[in-house]
């Protein structure tokens, strides 16, 4: 169970250094991300800024330190896909198994519903054979526990650390698919009270 002293809040560009420190071991030592090179601090800060223009970018904070983060991003990017978004989550290596992933994903899902999104899609690397030191099926298991279902798998489409990896898509449906769906609300349109009702601390200055 998550520690009561852990708070979920909206990330800010000023958090980039701590969040990049969380992400760096995933790039350098895992196939959880297929990115080869650790982004610069400037690039990473820009990613946070661009995401927050339309989607949530949340972090879990405890003891004055950032312990993990999760965010949504466009799925494919065409207009017809606007009611779907891709999920991403990374936890500090020493903070896994504390319930932070469930807390962050729960908050992200609450925001996605408030934005009128209908689908959440997760792109997940998988071992092409037996699990190795760079990748296991833990992410698939986590998403299954969170209510996602497997919808497809691309075989040996990712190459990292001198070996091939599969890539799976998992999906969670948040709302019925109806004609003339409600317009998607960009994340900045959500108010402070809406976020606080979801257990998320808003940034200063949000109405």
mmCIF file of C-alpha atoms in Angstrom:
data_model
loop_
_atom_site.group_PDB
_atom_site.id
_atom_site.type_symbol
_atom_site.label_atom_id
_atom_site.label_comp_id
_atom_site.label_asym_id
_atom_site.label_seq_id
_atom_site.Cartn_x
_atom_site.Cartn_y
_atom_site.Cartn_z
ATOM 1 C CA UNK A 1 0.000 0.000 0.000
ATOM 2 C CA UNK A 2 1.221 3.493 -0.812
ATOM 3 C CA UNK A 3 2.692 5.537 2.042
ATOM 4 C CA UNK A 4 0.305 8.265 3.195
ATOM 5 C CA UNK A 5 3.182 10.758 2.962
ATOM 6 C CA UNK A 6 3.436 10.242 -0.795
ATOM 7 C CA UNK A 7 1.654 12.916 -2.783
ATOM 8 C CA UNK A 8 0.697 12.894 -6.441
ATOM 9 C CA UNK A 9 1.092 16.268 -8.094
ATOM 10 C CA UNK A 10 1.353 17.845 -11.504
ATOM 11 C CA UNK A 11 4.940 17.881 -12.702
ATOM 12 C CA UNK A 12 6.618 21.098 -13.800
ATOM 13 C CA UNK A 13 9.519 21.810 -16.161
ATOM 14 C CA UNK A 14 11.572 22.624 -13.063
ATOM 15 C CA UNK A 15 11.311 18.931 -12.088
ATOM 16 C CA UNK A 16 13.227 17.898 -15.207
ATOM 17 C CA UNK A 17 16.545 17.147 -13.493
ATOM 18 C CA UNK A 18 15.029 14.778 -10.921
ATOM 19 C CA UNK A 19 12.766 13.117 -13.484
ATOM 20 C CA UNK A 20 15.632 12.664 -15.930
ATOM 21 C CA UNK A 21 17.627 11.007 -13.136
ATOM 22 C CA UNK A 22 14.745 8.526 -12.760
ATOM 23 C CA UNK A 23 14.606 7.883 -16.502
ATOM 24 C CA UNK A 24 18.353 7.555 -17.155
ATOM 25 C CA UNK A 25 18.807 4.000 -15.735
ATOM 26 C CA UNK A 26 15.961 2.786 -17.941
ATOM 27 C CA UNK A 27 17.767 4.059 -21.044
ATOM 28 C CA UNK A 28 21.205 2.837 -20.024
ATOM 29 C CA UNK A 29 20.337 -0.539 -18.541
ATOM 30 C CA UNK A 30 16.928 -1.734 -19.687
ATOM 31 C CA UNK A 31 14.861 -2.401 -22.796
ATOM 32 C CA UNK A 32 11.786 -0.966 -21.061
ATOM 33 C CA UNK A 33 12.445 2.051 -23.246
ATOM 34 C CA UNK A 34 13.836 1.508 -26.735
ATOM 35 C CA UNK A 35 15.589 4.873 -26.582
ATOM 36 C CA UNK A 36 19.355 4.444 -27.003
ATOM 37 C CA UNK A 37 20.730 7.741 -25.729
ATOM 38 C CA UNK A 38 19.884 9.612 -22.547
ATOM 39 C CA UNK A 39 18.249 12.891 -23.569
ATOM 40 C CA UNK A 40 19.843 16.151 -22.513
ATOM 41 C CA UNK A 41 18.296 18.078 -19.646
ATOM 42 C CA UNK A 42 17.112 20.724 -22.093
ATOM 43 C CA UNK A 43 15.430 18.122 -24.323
ATOM 44 C CA UNK A 44 13.807 16.401 -21.352
ATOM 45 C CA UNK A 45 12.516 19.692 -19.966
ATOM 46 C CA UNK A 46 11.030 20.416 -23.381
ATOM 47 C CA UNK A 47 9.240 17.058 -23.382
ATOM 48 C CA UNK A 48 7.553 17.916 -20.094
ATOM 49 C CA UNK A 49 6.540 21.366 -21.349
ATOM 50 C CA UNK A 50 5.122 20.013 -24.611
ATOM 51 C CA UNK A 51 3.196 17.250 -22.867
ATOM 52 C CA UNK A 52 1.540 19.623 -20.397
ATOM 53 C CA UNK A 53 0.133 21.701 -23.251
ATOM 54 C CA UNK A 54 -2.440 18.970 -23.838
ATOM 55 C CA UNK A 55 -1.936 15.990 -21.532
ATOM 56 C CA UNK A 56 -1.220 15.273 -17.861
ATOM 57 C CA UNK A 57 2.316 14.770 -16.612
ATOM 58 C CA UNK A 58 2.240 13.630 -12.980
ATOM 59 C CA UNK A 59 4.877 12.785 -10.410
ATOM 60 C CA UNK A 60 4.864 10.977 -7.074
ATOM 61 C CA UNK A 61 6.731 12.869 -4.376
ATOM 62 C CA UNK A 62 7.853 11.709 -0.942
ATOM 63 C CA UNK A 63 10.286 13.189 1.543
ATOM 64 C CA UNK A 64 10.977 16.070 -0.791
ATOM 65 C CA UNK A 65 12.140 13.713 -3.556
ATOM 66 C CA UNK A 66 10.478 12.621 -6.782
ATOM 67 C CA UNK A 67 9.981 8.859 -6.816
ATOM 68 C CA UNK A 68 8.258 8.279 -10.144
ATOM 69 C CA UNK A 69 6.240 9.851 -12.909
ATOM 70 C CA UNK A 70 3.570 9.066 -15.482
ATOM 71 C CA UNK A 71 2.160 10.940 -18.433
ATOM 72 C CA UNK A 72 -0.062 10.685 -21.485
ATOM 73 C CA UNK A 73 0.950 11.419 -25.052
ATOM 74 C CA UNK A 74 -0.780 11.389 -28.445
ATOM 75 C CA UNK A 75 -1.707 8.009 -29.884
ATOM 76 C CA UNK A 76 -0.535 8.051 -33.530
ATOM 77 C CA UNK A 77 -1.304 11.774 -33.814
ATOM 78 C CA UNK A 78 -4.070 11.953 -36.436
ATOM 79 C CA UNK A 79 -7.257 13.855 -35.586
ATOM 80 C CA UNK A 80 -9.411 10.739 -35.626
ATOM 81 C CA UNK A 81 -7.314 9.252 -32.797
ATOM 82 C CA UNK A 82 -7.766 12.202 -30.440
ATOM 83 C CA UNK A 83 -9.965 10.243 -28.010
ATOM 84 C CA UNK A 84 -7.120 7.790 -27.402
ATOM 85 C CA UNK A 85 -3.821 8.473 -25.642
ATOM 86 C CA UNK A 86 -0.655 6.508 -24.944
ATOM 87 C CA UNK A 87 0.462 5.937 -21.366
ATOM 88 C CA UNK A 88 4.015 5.959 -19.976
ATOM 89 C CA UNK A 89 5.279 5.371 -16.450
ATOM 90 C CA UNK A 90 8.710 5.222 -14.795
ATOM 91 C CA UNK A 91 9.528 4.676 -11.133
ATOM 92 C CA UNK A 92 12.799 5.336 -9.388
ATOM 93 C CA UNK A 93 14.643 2.035 -9.208
ATOM 94 C CA UNK A 94 14.591 1.963 -5.394
ATOM 95 C CA UNK A 95 10.888 2.918 -5.224
ATOM 96 C CA UNK A 96 9.306 0.045 -7.114
ATOM 97 C CA UNK A 97 6.888 -2.254 -5.310
ATOM 98 C CA UNK A 98 5.511 0.518 -3.085
ATOM 99 C CA UNK A 99 2.203 1.015 -4.878
ATOM 100 C CA UNK A 100 3.345 4.156 -6.666
ATOM 101 C CA UNK A 101 2.605 2.755 -10.114
ATOM 102 C CA UNK A 102 -0.990 1.995 -9.193
ATOM 103 C CA UNK A 103 -1.383 5.451 -7.625
ATOM 104 C CA UNK A 104 0.058 7.266 -10.633
ATOM 105 C CA UNK A 105 -1.945 5.260 -13.140
ATOM 106 C CA UNK A 106 -5.127 5.730 -11.119
ATOM 107 C CA UNK A 107 -4.594 9.480 -11.186
ATOM 108 C CA UNK A 108 -3.799 9.457 -14.896
ATOM 109 C CA UNK A 109 -6.983 7.490 -15.615
ATOM 110 C CA UNK A 110 -9.063 9.933 -13.604
ATOM 111 C CA UNK A 111 -7.683 12.831 -15.607
ATOM 112 C CA UNK A 112 -8.188 10.951 -18.887
ATOM 113 C CA UNK A 113 -11.869 10.482 -18.054
ATOM 114 C CA UNK A 114 -12.186 14.171 -17.191
ATOM 115 C CA UNK A 115 -10.619 14.962 -20.574
ATOM 116 C CA UNK A 116 -13.289 12.796 -22.270
ATOM 117 C CA UNK A 117 -10.758 10.243 -23.509
ATOM 118 C CA UNK A 118 -12.141 6.798 -24.269
ATOM 119 C CA UNK A 119 -9.020 4.645 -24.790
ATOM 120 C CA UNK A 120 -5.661 4.337 -23.068
ATOM 121 C CA UNK A 121 -2.971 2.492 -25.009
ATOM 122 C CA UNK A 122 0.276 1.091 -23.586
ATOM 123 C CA UNK A 123 3.261 0.236 -25.784
ATOM 124 C CA UNK A 124 5.333 -2.369 -23.925
ATOM 125 C CA UNK A 125 8.620 -4.055 -24.741
ATOM 126 C CA UNK A 126 8.661 -7.818 -24.208
ATOM 127 C CA UNK A 127 11.449 -10.412 -24.274
ATOM 128 C CA UNK A 128 11.552 -12.300 -27.562
ATOM 129 C CA UNK A 129 12.518 -15.465 -25.679
ATOM 130 C CA UNK A 130 13.288 -15.940 -22.034
ATOM 131 C CA UNK A 131 13.383 -12.849 -19.848
ATOM 132 C CA UNK A 132 16.894 -11.427 -19.632
ATOM 133 C CA UNK A 133 18.764 -8.949 -17.468
ATOM 134 C CA UNK A 134 17.396 -6.031 -19.488
ATOM 135 C CA UNK A 135 13.701 -6.880 -19.716
ATOM 136 C CA UNK A 136 11.032 -9.028 -18.073
ATOM 137 C CA UNK A 137 7.264 -9.274 -18.452
ATOM 138 C CA UNK A 138 6.664 -7.258 -15.276
ATOM 139 C CA UNK A 139 5.172 -4.360 -17.222
ATOM 140 C CA UNK A 140 2.678 -6.646 -18.961
ATOM 141 C CA UNK A 141 1.713 -8.086 -15.584
ATOM 142 C CA UNK A 142 1.319 -4.609 -14.078
ATOM 143 C CA UNK A 143 -0.927 -3.436 -16.894
ATOM 144 C CA UNK A 144 -2.999 -6.611 -16.653
ATOM 145 C CA UNK A 145 -3.566 -5.895 -12.946
ATOM 146 C CA UNK A 146 -4.593 -2.352 -13.894
ATOM 147 C CA UNK A 147 -7.312 -3.652 -16.203
ATOM 148 C CA UNK A 148 -5.527 -3.488 -19.556
ATOM 149 C CA UNK A 149 -5.913 -6.280 -22.100
ATOM 150 C CA UNK A 150 -3.487 -7.494 -24.714
ATOM 151 C CA UNK A 151 -4.534 -6.467 -28.219
ATOM 152 C CA UNK A 152 -1.490 -7.265 -30.325
ATOM 153 C CA UNK A 153 2.225 -7.908 -30.529
ATOM 154 C CA UNK A 154 4.911 -7.029 -33.078
ATOM 155 C CA UNK A 155 7.665 -9.615 -33.221
ATOM 156 C CA UNK A 156 11.357 -8.712 -32.865
ATOM 157 C CA UNK A 157 10.792 -5.130 -33.978
ATOM 158 C CA UNK A 158 13.081 -3.519 -31.368
ATOM 159 C CA UNK A 159 16.859 -4.033 -31.223
ATOM 160 C CA UNK A 160 18.848 -3.017 -28.160
ATOM 161 C CA UNK A 161 21.829 -4.444 -26.262
ATOM 162 C CA UNK A 162 22.619 -6.734 -29.188
ATOM 163 C CA UNK A 163 19.315 -8.597 -29.125
ATOM 164 C CA UNK A 164 15.794 -8.371 -30.534
ATOM 165 C CA UNK A 165 12.683 -7.601 -28.519
ATOM 166 C CA UNK A 166 8.958 -7.876 -29.169
ATOM 167 C CA UNK A 167 6.653 -4.901 -28.720
ATOM 168 C CA UNK A 168 3.134 -5.414 -27.363
ATOM 169 C CA UNK A 169 0.112 -3.147 -27.314
ATOM 170 C CA UNK A 170 -2.262 -3.280 -24.353
ATOM 171 C CA UNK A 171 -5.441 -1.255 -24.025
ATOM 172 C CA UNK A 172 -7.933 -0.063 -21.431
ATOM 173 C CA UNK A 173 -11.350 1.290 -22.423
ATOM 174 C CA UNK A 174 -12.522 4.105 -20.173
ATOM 175 C CA UNK A 175 -15.914 5.035 -21.605
ATOM 176 C CA UNK A 176 -18.547 3.868 -24.111
ATOM 177 C CA UNK A 177 -17.900 4.680 -27.746
ATOM 178 C CA UNK A 178 -20.858 6.768 -28.852
ATOM 179 C CA UNK A 179 -21.672 8.838 -31.938
ATOM 180 C CA UNK A 180 -20.595 12.461 -31.652
ATOM 181 C CA UNK A 181 -18.337 12.014 -28.616
ATOM 182 C CA UNK A 182 -17.753 14.973 -26.330
ATOM 183 C CA UNK A 183 -14.779 17.099 -27.384
ATOM 184 C CA UNK A 184 -11.465 16.271 -25.774
ATOM 185 C CA UNK A 185 -10.542 18.750 -23.062
ATOM 186 C CA UNK A 186 -6.878 19.735 -23.059
ATOM 187 C CA UNK A 187 -5.235 19.196 -19.696
ATOM 188 C CA UNK A 188 -4.815 22.933 -18.963
ATOM 189 C CA UNK A 189 -8.628 23.263 -19.114
ATOM 190 C CA UNK A 190 -9.038 21.103 -16.004
ATOM 191 C CA UNK A 191 -9.455 23.220 -12.895
ATOM 192 C CA UNK A 192 -7.667 22.979 -9.566
ATOM 193 C CA UNK A 193 -10.809 21.677 -7.807
ATOM 194 C CA UNK A 194 -11.205 18.967 -10.461
ATOM 195 C CA UNK A 195 -7.632 17.813 -9.918
ATOM 196 C CA UNK A 196 -7.883 17.936 -6.134
ATOM 197 C CA UNK A 197 -11.046 15.829 -6.321
ATOM 198 C CA UNK A 198 -8.882 13.187 -7.995
ATOM 199 C CA UNK A 199 -6.281 13.402 -5.240
ATOM 200 C CA UNK A 200 -3.830 15.394 -7.350
ATOM 201 C CA UNK A 201 -2.120 18.568 -6.222
ATOM 202 C CA UNK A 202 -2.383 21.262 -8.868
ATOM 203 C CA UNK A 203 0.367 23.658 -9.770
ATOM 204 C CA UNK A 204 0.237 27.156 -8.358
ATOM 205 C CA UNK A 205 -1.888 29.537 -10.353
ATOM 206 C CA UNK A 206 -4.323 26.967 -11.745
ATOM 207 C CA UNK A 207 -7.937 28.170 -11.276
#
